[in-house]
Coordinates of C-alpha atoms and ligand atoms in Angstrom, one line a residue:
M1 CA 123.5 98.5 106.8
S2 CA 121.6 95.3 107.5
K3 CA 121.3 92.3 105.3
Y4 CA 117.6 93.0 104.8
I5 CA 118.3 96.5 103.6
D6 CA 121.0 95.1 101.2
N7 CA 118.6 92.5 99.8
L8 CA 116.0 95.1 98.8
N9 CA 118.6 97.4 97.4
N10 CA 120.2 94.6 95.4
Y11 CA 117.2 92.5 94.3
Y12 CA 114.1 94.8 94.2
V13 CA 113.1 97.1 91.3
N14 CA 114.1 100.6 92.3
T15 CA 110.6 102.1 92.6
Y16 CA 110.7 103.4 96.1
S17 CA 113.1 105.8 97.8
R18 CA 113.0 104.0 101.1
S19 CA 114.3 105.3 104.5
N20 CA 117.1 103.3 106.0
I21 CA 115.0 101.6 108.6
C22 CA 113.9 98.0 108.7
F23 CA 110.9 97.5 110.9
T24 CA 110.6 94.0 112.4
S25 CA 107.6 94.3 114.7
G26 CA 105.0 96.6 116.1
K27 CA 102.0 96.9 118.4
G28 CA 99.3 99.5 118.3
S29 CA 101.0 102.8 117.5
I30 CA 104.5 101.6 118.2
L31 CA 106.9 100.4 115.5
V32 CA 110.2 98.5 116.4
D33 CA 113.2 98.4 114.1
E34 CA 115.8 95.6 113.8
N35 CA 118.0 97.3 116.4
G36 CA 115.2 97.4 118.9
K37 CA 114.6 101.1 118.5
E38 CA 111.0 102.1 119.1
Y39 CA 109.1 104.7 117.1
I40 CA 105.7 106.4 117.5
D41 CA 103.7 105.7 114.4
F42 CA 102.0 108.7 112.8
G43 CA 101.8 107.1 109.4
S44 CA 99.9 103.8 109.9
G45 CA 101.6 102.3 106.8
I46 CA 99.9 105.1 104.8
A47 CA 96.5 104.9 106.4
V48 CA 96.4 101.1 106.3
N49 CA 96.9 100.2 110.0
G50 CA 94.0 102.4 111.0
L51 CA 93.3 100.4 114.2
G52 CA 96.9 99.9 115.1
I53 CA 99.4 97.3 114.2
C54 CA 98.5 93.8 115.3
N55 CA 95.0 94.8 116.4
E56 CA 94.1 91.8 118.6
K57 CA 90.6 91.1 117.4
V58 CA 91.5 91.6 113.7
N59 CA 94.4 89.3 113.9
E60 CA 92.4 86.7 115.8
A61 CA 89.7 86.8 113.1
V62 CA 92.3 86.5 110.3
I63 CA 94.1 83.6 111.9
K64 CA 90.8 81.8 112.4
Q65 CA 89.8 82.3 108.8
F66 CA 93.2 81.3 107.5
N67 CA 93.1 78.1 109.4
K68 CA 89.5 77.3 108.1
I69 CA 90.0 78.3 104.5
P70 CA 91.9 81.2 103.1
H71 CA 90.7 81.1 99.5
T72 CA 87.9 79.5 97.5
S73 CA 87.8 81.4 94.2
N74 CA 84.8 83.6 93.3
L75 CA 83.1 80.7 91.5
Y76 CA 81.6 79.6 94.8
Y77 CA 79.8 81.2 97.8
N78 CA 81.5 81.8 101.1
E79 CA 80.8 83.3 104.5
P80 CA 83.3 86.2 105.1
Q81 CA 82.5 88.1 101.8
G82 CA 78.8 87.7 102.5
T83 CA 79.1 89.0 106.1
L84 CA 81.3 91.9 105.0
A85 CA 79.0 92.9 102.0
E86 CA 75.9 92.9 104.3
T87 CA 77.7 95.0 106.9
L88 CA 79.0 97.5 104.4
I89 CA 75.6 97.9 102.7
K90 CA 73.6 98.3 105.9
R91 CA 76.1 100.9 107.2
T92 CA 76.3 103.0 104.0
G93 CA 72.9 102.9 102.3
M94 CA 74.7 101.9 99.1
K95 CA 73.2 98.9 97.2
R96 CA 76.0 96.5 96.4
V97 CA 79.8 96.0 96.7
F98 CA 82.4 94.5 94.4
L99 CA 85.5 93.4 96.3
S100 CA 89.0 93.6 94.9
D101 CA 92.6 93.9 96.3
S102 CA 93.7 97.5 96.2
G103 CA 92.7 101.1 95.7
A104 CA 93.7 101.2 92.1
E105 CA 91.7 98.1 91.4
A106 CA 88.6 99.5 93.2
N107 CA 88.9 102.7 91.0
E108 CA 89.4 100.6 87.8
C109 CA 86.1 98.9 88.7
A110 CA 84.4 102.3 89.3
I111 CA 85.6 103.6 85.9
K112 CA 84.3 100.4 84.1
I113 CA 81.0 100.9 85.9
A114 CA 80.7 104.5 84.8
R115 CA 81.6 103.7 81.2
K116 CA 79.2 100.8 81.0
Y117 CA 76.3 102.6 82.7
S118 CA 76.5 105.3 80.1
F119 CA 77.0 102.9 77.2
D120 CA 74.0 100.8 78.2
K121 CA 71.8 103.9 78.4
Y122 CA 73.1 106.3 75.9
G123 CA 75.4 104.3 73.5
D124 CA 78.8 105.4 72.2
N125 CA 80.4 108.8 72.7
R126 CA 79.5 109.4 76.2
N127 CA 82.5 108.1 78.1
V128 CA 84.5 111.0 79.4
I129 CA 85.3 111.1 83.1
V130 CA 86.1 114.4 84.7
A131 CA 88.7 114.3 87.5
L132 CA 90.2 117.2 89.5
N133 CA 93.6 118.7 89.2
N134 CA 96.0 117.6 91.9
S135 CA 94.1 114.3 92.5
F136 CA 95.5 110.8 92.9
H137 CA 93.7 107.7 91.9
G138 CA 96.3 104.9 91.6
R139 CA 99.2 103.5 89.6
T140 CA 97.6 101.4 86.9
V141 CA 97.7 103.0 83.4
T142 CA 94.0 103.9 83.6
T143 CA 94.0 105.2 87.2
L144 CA 97.2 107.2 86.3
S145 CA 95.2 108.7 83.4
A146 CA 92.5 109.7 86.0
T147 CA 95.2 111.3 88.2
G148 CA 95.3 115.1 87.8
Q149 CA 99.1 115.6 88.2
D150 CA 101.3 116.0 85.1
V151 CA 104.2 114.2 86.7
F152 CA 102.3 111.0 86.5
H153 CA 101.6 111.4 82.7
T154 CA 105.0 110.5 81.4
Y155 CA 106.9 107.4 80.2
F156 CA 103.9 105.1 79.8
M157 CA 102.2 106.5 76.7
P158 CA 99.7 105.9 75.3
F159 CA 97.5 106.5 78.4
T160 CA 93.9 105.5 78.6
E161 CA 91.8 108.1 76.7
G162 CA 88.7 109.9 78.0
F163 CA 89.8 111.8 81.0
R164 CA 89.4 115.6 81.5
F165 CA 90.5 117.7 84.4
A166 CA 89.0 120.6 86.3
A167 CA 90.5 122.8 89.0
A168 CA 89.4 121.5 92.4
G169 CA 86.9 123.8 94.1
D170 CA 86.1 125.8 91.0
L171 CA 82.4 125.3 90.2
D172 CA 82.6 127.2 86.9
A173 CA 85.4 125.0 85.7
M174 CA 83.4 122.0 86.6
K175 CA 80.4 123.3 84.7
S176 CA 82.4 123.9 81.6
A177 CA 84.0 120.5 81.9
L178 CA 80.6 118.7 82.0
T179 CA 79.8 118.6 78.3
K180 CA 77.4 116.0 76.9
D181 CA 80.1 113.4 76.3
V182 CA 80.7 113.1 80.1
C183 CA 79.6 109.9 81.9
A184 CA 81.2 110.5 85.4
V185 CA 83.0 112.7 87.8
I186 CA 85.6 111.2 90.1
M187 CA 87.0 113.0 93.1
E188 CA 88.6 112.6 96.6
L189 CA 86.9 114.7 99.2
V190 CA 90.2 115.3 100.9
Q191 CA 93.0 115.2 98.3
G192 CA 95.6 113.0 100.1
E193 CA 98.7 112.7 97.9
G194 CA 97.9 116.1 96.5
G195 CA 98.7 117.8 99.9
V196 CA 95.8 116.9 102.3
V197 CA 93.4 119.5 100.9
A198 CA 89.7 119.1 101.9
L199 CA 87.2 120.2 99.3
D200 CA 84.7 122.9 100.2
K201 CA 81.3 121.4 101.2
D202 CA 79.2 123.8 99.1
Y203 CA 81.3 123.0 96.0
V204 CA 80.9 119.3 96.5
K205 CA 77.2 119.6 97.0
A206 CA 76.9 121.7 93.9
V207 CA 78.9 119.2 91.9
A208 CA 76.7 116.4 93.2
E209 CA 73.5 118.3 92.1
L210 CA 75.0 118.9 88.7
C211 CA 75.8 115.2 88.3
D212 CA 72.4 114.2 89.4
K213 CA 70.7 116.7 87.0
H214 CA 72.6 115.4 84.0
D215 CA 72.7 111.6 84.9
I216 CA 76.4 111.8 85.3
L217 CA 77.7 109.3 87.9
L218 CA 79.5 110.8 90.9
I219 CA 82.4 108.6 92.0
I220 CA 84.0 109.4 95.4
D221 CA 87.4 107.9 95.9
E222 CA 87.6 107.1 99.6
V223 CA 90.7 104.9 99.4
Q224 CA 92.5 107.2 101.9
T225 CA 89.6 109.2 103.4
G226 CA 87.4 106.2 104.2
N227 CA 87.0 103.7 107.1
G228 CA 86.8 106.3 109.9
R229 CA 89.9 108.3 108.8
C230 CA 87.9 111.6 108.5
G231 CA 85.7 111.1 111.6
N232 CA 82.9 109.2 110.0
L233 CA 82.7 105.8 108.4
Y234 CA 83.1 107.5 105.0
A235 CA 84.0 111.1 104.4
Y236 CA 81.0 111.6 102.0
M237 CA 78.8 111.2 105.1
E238 CA 80.4 114.3 106.5
Y239 CA 79.6 116.2 103.3
G240 CA 76.0 115.2 103.2
I241 CA 76.0 113.8 99.7
S242 CA 74.8 110.5 98.2
P243 CA 77.4 109.4 95.6
D244 CA 76.6 106.8 92.9
V245 CA 79.9 105.0 93.3
V246 CA 82.3 104.9 96.3
T247 CA 85.7 103.2 96.3
T248 CA 87.9 102.4 99.3
A249 CA 90.9 100.2 100.3
K250 CA 93.8 101.2 102.5
G251 CA 92.3 101.0 106.1
I252 CA 89.4 98.7 105.4
A253 CA 91.3 95.5 106.5
N254 CA 93.9 96.9 108.9
G255 CA 96.9 95.6 107.0
L256 CA 95.6 93.0 104.6
P257 CA 94.9 93.9 100.9
L258 CA 91.2 94.6 100.1
G259 CA 89.5 97.0 97.7
V260 CA 85.8 97.9 97.8
T261 CA 83.7 99.5 95.0
F262 CA 80.2 100.4 96.3
V263 CA 77.4 101.1 93.9
G264 CA 74.2 102.9 94.6
D265 CA 70.7 102.7 93.0
K266 CA 71.7 103.9 89.5
A267 CA 74.5 101.4 88.8
E268 CA 73.3 98.5 91.0
Y269 CA 72.9 96.2 87.9
T270 CA 75.5 97.8 85.6
L271 CA 78.1 95.1 85.9
S272 CA 76.7 91.7 84.9
A273 CA 78.2 88.2 84.8
G274 CA 81.4 88.1 82.9
T275 CA 82.0 91.8 82.7
H276 CA 84.4 92.1 85.7
G277 CA 86.3 89.9 88.1
S278 CA 89.3 89.4 90.3
T279 CA 91.0 86.1 91.3
F280 CA 92.1 87.3 94.7
G281 CA 89.4 89.9 95.0
G282 CA 87.6 89.8 98.4
N283 CA 90.2 87.3 99.8
L284 CA 88.5 85.5 102.7
C285 CA 91.2 86.5 105.3
S286 CA 91.0 90.1 104.2
C287 CA 87.2 90.0 104.5
A288 CA 87.4 88.5 107.9
A289 CA 89.7 91.3 108.9
A290 CA 87.4 93.9 107.5
V291 CA 84.3 92.5 109.3
E292 CA 86.3 93.0 112.6
V293 CA 87.5 96.5 111.6
L294 CA 83.9 97.6 111.0
K295 CA 82.9 96.4 114.5
Q296 CA 85.5 98.8 115.9
L297 CA 84.6 101.7 113.7
D298 CA 81.7 103.0 115.9
E299 CA 80.3 106.3 117.0
Q300 CA 82.6 106.5 120.0
L301 CA 85.7 106.1 117.8
F302 CA 84.5 108.7 115.4
K303 CA 84.1 111.1 118.3
D304 CA 87.6 110.3 119.5
V305 CA 89.0 110.9 116.0
K306 CA 87.4 114.4 116.0
A307 CA 88.7 115.2 119.4
K308 CA 92.2 114.1 118.4
H309 CA 91.9 116.2 115.3
D310 CA 91.0 119.3 117.4
Y311 CA 94.0 118.6 119.7
I312 CA 96.5 118.4 116.8
I313 CA 95.2 121.5 115.2
K314 CA 95.3 123.4 118.5
E315 CA 98.8 122.3 119.2
L316 CA 100.4 122.7 115.8
S317 CA 98.7 125.7 114.2
G318 CA 100.7 128.8 115.0
C319 CA 103.9 126.8 115.6
K320 CA 107.1 128.4 114.2
G321 CA 107.2 128.1 110.4
V322 CA 103.7 126.5 110.2
K323 CA 101.6 128.3 107.5
S324 CA 98.6 126.1 108.0
V325 CA 97.3 122.7 109.2
T326 CA 94.7 121.3 106.9
G327 CA 92.6 118.1 106.5
M328 CA 89.8 116.3 108.2
G329 CA 89.8 113.9 111.1
L330 CA 93.1 112.2 111.5
M331 CA 94.2 113.0 107.9
L332 CA 96.2 116.1 108.4
G333 CA 98.7 118.2 106.4
I334 CA 101.2 120.6 108.0
D335 CA 102.4 123.3 105.6
C336 CA 105.9 124.1 106.8
E337 CA 109.3 125.0 105.5
D338 CA 111.4 122.0 104.3
N339 CA 109.1 119.1 105.1
K340 CA 111.8 116.6 104.2
A341 CA 114.1 117.9 106.9
V342 CA 111.2 117.9 109.4
L343 CA 110.4 114.2 108.5
K344 CA 114.0 113.3 109.0
A345 CA 114.4 115.1 112.3
C346 CA 111.1 113.5 113.6
R347 CA 112.5 110.1 112.6
E348 CA 115.7 110.7 114.5
K349 CA 113.6 111.5 117.6
G350 CA 111.5 108.4 117.2
L351 CA 108.5 109.6 115.3
I352 CA 107.3 108.3 111.9
V353 CA 105.5 110.9 109.8
L354 CA 104.7 111.1 106.1
T355 CA 104.9 113.8 103.4
A356 CA 102.4 114.9 100.7
K357 CA 103.7 117.4 98.2
N358 CA 105.5 120.0 100.3
K359 CA 103.7 119.2 103.5
I360 CA 104.1 116.9 106.4
R361 CA 101.2 114.4 106.4
L362 CA 99.9 112.8 109.6
L363 CA 97.8 109.6 109.5
P364 CA 98.0 108.2 113.0
A365 CA 96.0 105.2 114.0
L366 CA 92.4 106.2 114.8
N367 CA 92.7 104.6 118.2
I368 CA 96.2 106.0 119.1
P369 CA 96.3 106.4 122.9
D370 CA 96.2 110.1 123.9
E371 CA 99.6 109.7 125.7
L372 CA 101.4 108.6 122.5
L373 CA 99.6 111.2 120.4
K374 CA 100.8 113.9 122.9
Q375 CA 104.4 112.6 122.8
G376 CA 104.3 112.6 119.0
V377 CA 102.9 116.1 118.8
E378 CA 105.6 117.3 121.3
I379 CA 108.3 115.8 119.0
I380 CA 106.9 117.7 116.0
K381 CA 106.8 120.9 118.1
E382 CA 110.4 120.5 119.2
V383 CA 111.5 119.8 115.6
L384 CA 109.7 122.9 114.3
K385 CA 111.3 125.2 116.9
Ligands
PLP401 C1 96.4 105.2 97.9 C2 95.4 105.7 97.0 C3 95.0 105.0 95.8 C4 95.7 103.8 95.3 O1 95.5 102.7 96.2 P1 96.5 101.4 96.0 O2 95.9 100.5 97.0 O3 97.9 101.8 96.2 O4 96.2 100.9 94.6 C5 93.9 105.5 95.1 N1 93.3 106.7 95.5 C6 93.6 107.3 96.6 C7 92.8 108.5 97.0 C8 94.7 106.9 97.4 O5 95.0 107.6 98.4

C-alpha cells in the first residue's frame, strides 16, 4: 500500500470506504493511478467531471481567473459571477440565481427560500416541505432531514423539523401529503443515490399542477441530473415543467466546487439583504469554469448524450443477469446480481463504475469518445457473462 493510502487511512476521519486505488492524473475519460495503470472513467467523480478530466478550455479559464483574482468576497461586484448568472438565467428562463459551494448548500438555500416565501405571504404554521421516499438531498442536518431514506435519520438527533415523505410516483400519496401546512415539494426527477429511478412524466406534471394550484413552491433538485447529464441543460426541460426553484452543483464547474439555486417568478425577491450568504459562494475560479462549461453544453452535445444513452441501453439490456437498465441520458442504473462484485471485476479490468443502492450506476463524461464508451461497455458485458 502506498504512502498516500496510508496517510488517509491514518489521518482522515473514517467517513468513506475508499477503494485501494490512488489516482494521480487523468485526461478526458481516462484516469491514471500511481502505478501508471489506466482506467476508463464511467463515474466522472460522481457526475462532477461531466466534460472530462482536465477539460482544456475549462482549465485555461480557471487558471486565467486564478492569476487575475481568485476571491473578492461577496461584499463587492465581480465579472465571473455576473457572466455566469446572466448565462444561467438566459438559458433557463428562471429569474435569479444564488451561488454557493455544494449541492447540500444549494438545497439549504432552496429550503430557506420555501420557508420564507410562505412566511412572508401566509405567516406561521405553513412550513412543511414534502419530499419523496428514496430521495437524496445532501449531508447537512437539514438536507438529511429532507432525504427520504431511514438509514440517514440516525445518530444526529434532533433533525430539522417540518419534512414529510410521500411515495415517489404515487399521485394519491402526494395529494394526501399536501395539507394546508405545506410550503414546498422537493424532488429529484431521476433519483440518483436512490437507484437511478426516473420519475414518470405524467406524475411530475400532475404534481407541478397541484403545487401551482395551492401556491406551494416546487423545488427540483438537479444536483446530479443537471448540466447536460440527462440530455438537456436541466432535466426539468425534458419533463416540460416550470419549477419555482431549481438547485444544481456537481457537474456545473467540471471539478471545482459550485452550487446554484435558481429562483423563478414567485420567489424572485424572497431572499433579501442579510437573509442568506456564503463566504466562498460563487468563488470566482468556479464561476469562470462554469461559464466555460455552459459554452460546451450545446444542442449537439445533448444529441450525443441521447445517442450514447441509446447505445448503452441497447448493449446492456438483456445481458445475463441484467433485470433492467434505467435512467435518463448518461445517468444510468443497471439492476444486476451482486453489484459490488461487478464493480470490483470492472475495476480489475480497468473500468471505473459506481453503485447506487443495489445497482451499478454509470455516469460517464458527456463527451466520452465513442471508442472509449464502447471499450467500457464491452468490459461490463464481459464481467456480466
Ligand atoms: C450529490 C447530491 C446532493 C449533495 O451534493 P453535495 O455537493 O455533496 O453537497 C444533493 N442532491 C442530489 C440529488 C445529489 O445527487
